[in-house]
Short mmCIF file of C-alpha atoms in Angstrom, two decimals:
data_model
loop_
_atom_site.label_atom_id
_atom_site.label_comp_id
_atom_site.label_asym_id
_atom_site.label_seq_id
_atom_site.Cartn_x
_atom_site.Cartn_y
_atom_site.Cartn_z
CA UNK A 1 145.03 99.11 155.40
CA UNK A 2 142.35 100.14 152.62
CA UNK A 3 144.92 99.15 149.86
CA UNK A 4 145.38 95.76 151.20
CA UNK A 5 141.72 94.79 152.01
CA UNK A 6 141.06 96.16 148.19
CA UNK A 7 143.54 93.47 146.80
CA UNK A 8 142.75 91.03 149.34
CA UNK A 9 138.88 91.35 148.70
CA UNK A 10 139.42 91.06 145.16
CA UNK A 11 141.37 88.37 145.10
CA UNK A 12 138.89 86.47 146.75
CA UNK A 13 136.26 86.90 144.41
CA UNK A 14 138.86 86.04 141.60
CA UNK A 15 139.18 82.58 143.10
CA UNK A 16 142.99 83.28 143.56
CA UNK A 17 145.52 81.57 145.30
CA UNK A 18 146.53 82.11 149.05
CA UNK A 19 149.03 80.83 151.32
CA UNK A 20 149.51 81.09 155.35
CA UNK A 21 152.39 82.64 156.04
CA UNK A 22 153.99 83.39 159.05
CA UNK A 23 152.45 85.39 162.03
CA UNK A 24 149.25 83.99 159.92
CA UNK A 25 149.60 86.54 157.08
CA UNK A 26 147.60 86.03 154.45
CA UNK A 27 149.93 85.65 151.39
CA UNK A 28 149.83 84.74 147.50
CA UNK A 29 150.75 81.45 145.79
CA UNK A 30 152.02 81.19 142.27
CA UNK A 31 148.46 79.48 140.82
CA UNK A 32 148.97 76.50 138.19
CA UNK A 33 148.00 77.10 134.73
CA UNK A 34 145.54 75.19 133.44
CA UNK A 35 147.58 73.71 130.36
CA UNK A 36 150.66 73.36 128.90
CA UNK A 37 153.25 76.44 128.65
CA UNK A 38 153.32 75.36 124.90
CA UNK A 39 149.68 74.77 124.38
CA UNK A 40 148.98 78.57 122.95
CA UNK A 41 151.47 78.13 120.48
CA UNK A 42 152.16 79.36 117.84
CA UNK A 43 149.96 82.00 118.90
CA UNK A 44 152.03 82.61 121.90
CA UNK A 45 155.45 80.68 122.29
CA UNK A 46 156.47 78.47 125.08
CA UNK A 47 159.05 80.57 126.09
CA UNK A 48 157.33 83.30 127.02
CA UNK A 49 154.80 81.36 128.81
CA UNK A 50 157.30 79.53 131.08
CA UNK A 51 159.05 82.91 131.75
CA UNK A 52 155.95 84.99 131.87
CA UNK A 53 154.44 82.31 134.57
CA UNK A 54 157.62 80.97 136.60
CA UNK A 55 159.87 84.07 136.80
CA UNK A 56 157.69 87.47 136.43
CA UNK A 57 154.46 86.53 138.24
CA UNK A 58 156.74 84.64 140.69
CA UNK A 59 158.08 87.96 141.31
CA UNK A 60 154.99 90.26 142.03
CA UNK A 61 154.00 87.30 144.20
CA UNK A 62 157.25 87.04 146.35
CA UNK A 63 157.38 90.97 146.41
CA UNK A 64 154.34 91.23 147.75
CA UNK A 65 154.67 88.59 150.45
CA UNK A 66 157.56 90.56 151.77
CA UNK A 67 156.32 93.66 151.28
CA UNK A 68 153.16 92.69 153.38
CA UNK A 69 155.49 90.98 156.52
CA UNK A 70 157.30 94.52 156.38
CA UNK A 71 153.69 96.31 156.83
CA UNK A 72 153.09 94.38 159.33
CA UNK A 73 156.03 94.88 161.30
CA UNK A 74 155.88 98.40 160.71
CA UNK A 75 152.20 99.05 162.34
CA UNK A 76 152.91 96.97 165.10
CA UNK A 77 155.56 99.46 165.56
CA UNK A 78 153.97 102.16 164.53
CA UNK A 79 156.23 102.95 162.06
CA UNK A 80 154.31 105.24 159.74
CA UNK A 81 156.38 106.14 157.39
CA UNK A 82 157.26 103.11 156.08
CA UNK A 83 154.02 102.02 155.96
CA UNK A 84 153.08 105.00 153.75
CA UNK A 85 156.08 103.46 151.78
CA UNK A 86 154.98 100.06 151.26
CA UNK A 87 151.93 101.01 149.75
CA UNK A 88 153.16 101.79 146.25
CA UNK A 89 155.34 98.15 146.33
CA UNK A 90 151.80 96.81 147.61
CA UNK A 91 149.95 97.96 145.40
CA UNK A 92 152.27 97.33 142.03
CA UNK A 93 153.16 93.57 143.43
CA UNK A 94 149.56 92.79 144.30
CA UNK A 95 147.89 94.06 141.09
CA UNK A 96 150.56 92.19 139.19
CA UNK A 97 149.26 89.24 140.51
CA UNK A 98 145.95 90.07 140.39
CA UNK A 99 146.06 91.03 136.93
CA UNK A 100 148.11 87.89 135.82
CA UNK A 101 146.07 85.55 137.79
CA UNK A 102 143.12 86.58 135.16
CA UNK A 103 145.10 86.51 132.19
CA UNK A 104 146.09 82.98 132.75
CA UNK A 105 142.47 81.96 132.63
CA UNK A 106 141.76 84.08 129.65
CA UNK A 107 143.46 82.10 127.38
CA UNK A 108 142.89 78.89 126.51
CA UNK A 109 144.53 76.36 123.74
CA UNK A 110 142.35 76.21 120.38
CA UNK A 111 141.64 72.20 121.29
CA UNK A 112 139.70 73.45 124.23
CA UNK A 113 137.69 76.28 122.72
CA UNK A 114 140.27 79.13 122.24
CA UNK A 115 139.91 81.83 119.78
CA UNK A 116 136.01 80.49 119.65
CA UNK A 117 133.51 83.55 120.02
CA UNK A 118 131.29 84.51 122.99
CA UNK A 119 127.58 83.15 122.04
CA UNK A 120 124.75 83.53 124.51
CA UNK A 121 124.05 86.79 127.10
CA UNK A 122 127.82 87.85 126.53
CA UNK A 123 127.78 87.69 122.74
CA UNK A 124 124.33 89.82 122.91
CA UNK A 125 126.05 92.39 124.87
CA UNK A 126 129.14 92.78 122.77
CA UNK A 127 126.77 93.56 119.90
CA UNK A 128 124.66 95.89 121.71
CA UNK A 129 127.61 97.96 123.65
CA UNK A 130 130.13 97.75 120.39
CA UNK A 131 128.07 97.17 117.47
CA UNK A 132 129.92 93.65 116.56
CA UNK A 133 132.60 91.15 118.38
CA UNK A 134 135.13 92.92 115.49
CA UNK A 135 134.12 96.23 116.75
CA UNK A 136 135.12 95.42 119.84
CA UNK A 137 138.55 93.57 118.99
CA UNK A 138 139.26 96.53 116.82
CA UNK A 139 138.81 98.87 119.64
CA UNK A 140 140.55 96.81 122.24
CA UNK A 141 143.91 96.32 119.64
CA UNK A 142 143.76 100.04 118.95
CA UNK A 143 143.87 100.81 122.47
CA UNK A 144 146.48 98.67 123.82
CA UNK A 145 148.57 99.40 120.67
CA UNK A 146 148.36 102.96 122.44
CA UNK A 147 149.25 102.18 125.95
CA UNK A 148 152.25 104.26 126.53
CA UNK A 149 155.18 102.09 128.31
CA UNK A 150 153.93 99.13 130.25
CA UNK A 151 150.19 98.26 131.06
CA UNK A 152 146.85 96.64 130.46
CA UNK A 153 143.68 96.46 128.18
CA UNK A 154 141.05 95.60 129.61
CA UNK A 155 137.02 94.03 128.53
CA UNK A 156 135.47 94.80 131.78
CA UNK A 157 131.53 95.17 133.08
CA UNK A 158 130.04 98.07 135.09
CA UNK A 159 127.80 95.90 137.43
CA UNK A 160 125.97 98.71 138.20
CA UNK A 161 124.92 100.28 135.06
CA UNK A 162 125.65 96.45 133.29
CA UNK A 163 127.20 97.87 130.57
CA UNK A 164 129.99 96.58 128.90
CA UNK A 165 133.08 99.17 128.52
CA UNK A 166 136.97 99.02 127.08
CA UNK A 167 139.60 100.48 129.45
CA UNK A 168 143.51 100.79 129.79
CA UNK A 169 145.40 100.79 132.92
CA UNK A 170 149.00 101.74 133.80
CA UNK A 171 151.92 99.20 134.88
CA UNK A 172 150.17 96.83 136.99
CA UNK A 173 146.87 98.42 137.74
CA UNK A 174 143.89 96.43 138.25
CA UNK A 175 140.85 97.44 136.48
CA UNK A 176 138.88 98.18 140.05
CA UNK A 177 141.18 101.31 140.27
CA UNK A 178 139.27 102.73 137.35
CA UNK A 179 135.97 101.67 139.35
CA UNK A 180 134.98 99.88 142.09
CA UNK A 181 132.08 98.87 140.15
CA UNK A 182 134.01 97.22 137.06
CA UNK A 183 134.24 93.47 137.16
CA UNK A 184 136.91 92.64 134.89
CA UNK A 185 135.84 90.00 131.65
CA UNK A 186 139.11 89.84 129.61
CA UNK A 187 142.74 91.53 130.34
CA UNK A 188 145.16 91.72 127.65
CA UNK A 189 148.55 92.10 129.16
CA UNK A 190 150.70 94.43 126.90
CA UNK A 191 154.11 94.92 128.94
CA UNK A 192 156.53 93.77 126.75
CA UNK A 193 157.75 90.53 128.72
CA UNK A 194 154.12 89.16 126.88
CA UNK A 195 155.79 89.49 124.01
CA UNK A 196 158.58 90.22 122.98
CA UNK A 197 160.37 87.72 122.41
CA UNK A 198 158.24 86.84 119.94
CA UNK A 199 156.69 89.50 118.69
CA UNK A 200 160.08 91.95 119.31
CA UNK A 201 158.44 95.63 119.45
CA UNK A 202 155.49 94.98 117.40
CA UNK A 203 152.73 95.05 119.95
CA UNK A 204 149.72 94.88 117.62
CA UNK A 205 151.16 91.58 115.73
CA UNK A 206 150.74 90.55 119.46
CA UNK A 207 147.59 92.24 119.80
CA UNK A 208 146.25 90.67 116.38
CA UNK A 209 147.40 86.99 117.38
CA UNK A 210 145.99 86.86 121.16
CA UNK A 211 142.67 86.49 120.09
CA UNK A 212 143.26 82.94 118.65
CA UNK A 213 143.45 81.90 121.94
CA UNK A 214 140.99 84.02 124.04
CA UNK A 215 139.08 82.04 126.34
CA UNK A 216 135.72 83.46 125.74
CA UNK A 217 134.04 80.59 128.10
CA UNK A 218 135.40 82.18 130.89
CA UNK A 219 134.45 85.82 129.81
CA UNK A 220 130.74 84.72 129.43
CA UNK A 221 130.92 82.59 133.06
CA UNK A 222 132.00 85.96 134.44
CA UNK A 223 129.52 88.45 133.02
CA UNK A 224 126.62 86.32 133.56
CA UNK A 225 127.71 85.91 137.64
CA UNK A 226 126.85 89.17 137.00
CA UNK A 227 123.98 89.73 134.83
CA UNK A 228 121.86 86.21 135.54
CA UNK A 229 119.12 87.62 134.12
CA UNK A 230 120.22 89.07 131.10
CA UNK A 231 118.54 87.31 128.12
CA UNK A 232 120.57 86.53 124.72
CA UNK A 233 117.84 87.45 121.77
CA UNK A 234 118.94 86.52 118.83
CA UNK A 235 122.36 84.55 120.03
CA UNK A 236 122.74 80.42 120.16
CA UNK A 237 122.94 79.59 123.41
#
């Protein structure tokens, strides 16, 4: 199926983690984080890591485990409508963890570099595409802030134009379904389990505070897998 190569194939390149299930089904794994649940605070409360991390992305990964044995008992059957089914509980389940598996790595505690900005080819970019790094956190708060219901903001790169661009998805959309050419840098998760019980329904305090611990290391690893050659004038290195 097209939708589950897509997630599949993506997942790889993300560096995500897989299972063997049975019939040898190719299934997800709740990753580790790489630090403490409470190591973001106070920018983002133990709490909510613990239950972001252990109970929601749990979820989208157990949903889409089962959801991918039931495909594949329905086309050995040739069951065809319930494949058509499955694909919406798929895709939702499979983005989630998609989408959660990078968010996890785009934060990072202030000891180990959080909150500190891109410098080299990445930092170049930002200013050429958005004018400043501010520009660009303005734009990316302002647009999130606006993301009706539950969804994603997202710093992604058009590998094929290299160009740096800002975009929203719904629920648990990954940014390839805006493009199969954007690579995404930085996601910014705004469905309220990120927040709220912290931040209650004030998404840009949320918005404001999640850049004190944005791992911008991993940002600049990912755009330059992309643009290798891309020089940084002007930046530190």
């Amino acid at each position: 199926m097209a939708l589950r190569t897509l997630i599949t194939r993506k997942s790889h390149e993300l560096g995500l983690g897989f299972s063997q299930s049975v019939r040898g089904l190719q299934t997800f794994s709740l990753p580790d984080l790489p630090y403490d649940y409470g190591a973001l605070e106070p920018a983002i409360s133990s709490e909510i890591m613990k239950l972001h991390h252990q109970k929601h992305h749990q979820t989208y990964i157990t949903n889409y485990n089962k959801a991918l044995e039931q495909l594949h008992e329905a086309m050995e059957k040739g069951d065809s409508s319930t494949v058509v089914k499955l694909q919406g509980t798929i895709k939702f389940n499979g983005g989630g963890h998609v989408n959660h598996s990078i968010f996890w790595k785009n934060l990072a505690p202030v000891h180990e570099g959080g909150g500190e900005p891109p410098k080299g080819s990445l930092g170049w970019a930002i200013d050429t595409h958005f004018g400043s790094l501010e520009a660009l956190i303005a734009k990316m708060n302002s647009e999130g802030a606006a993301v009706q219901g539950s969804g994603w903001v997202w710093l992604g790169l058009d590998k094929e134009l290299k160009k740096l661009v800002v975009e929203t998805t719904g629920n648990q959309d990954p940014l390839v379904t805006k493009g199969p050419n954007l690579v995404p840098l930085l996601g910014i998760d705004v469905w309220e389990h990120a927040y709220y019980l912290q931040y209650k329904n004030v998404r840009p305090d949320y918005l404001k505070n999640v850049w004190k611990v944005m791992n911008w290391k991993y940002a600049s690893e990912e755009y330059e897998k992309e643009c290798p050659s891309t020089t940084a004038s002007g930046r530190g290195a």
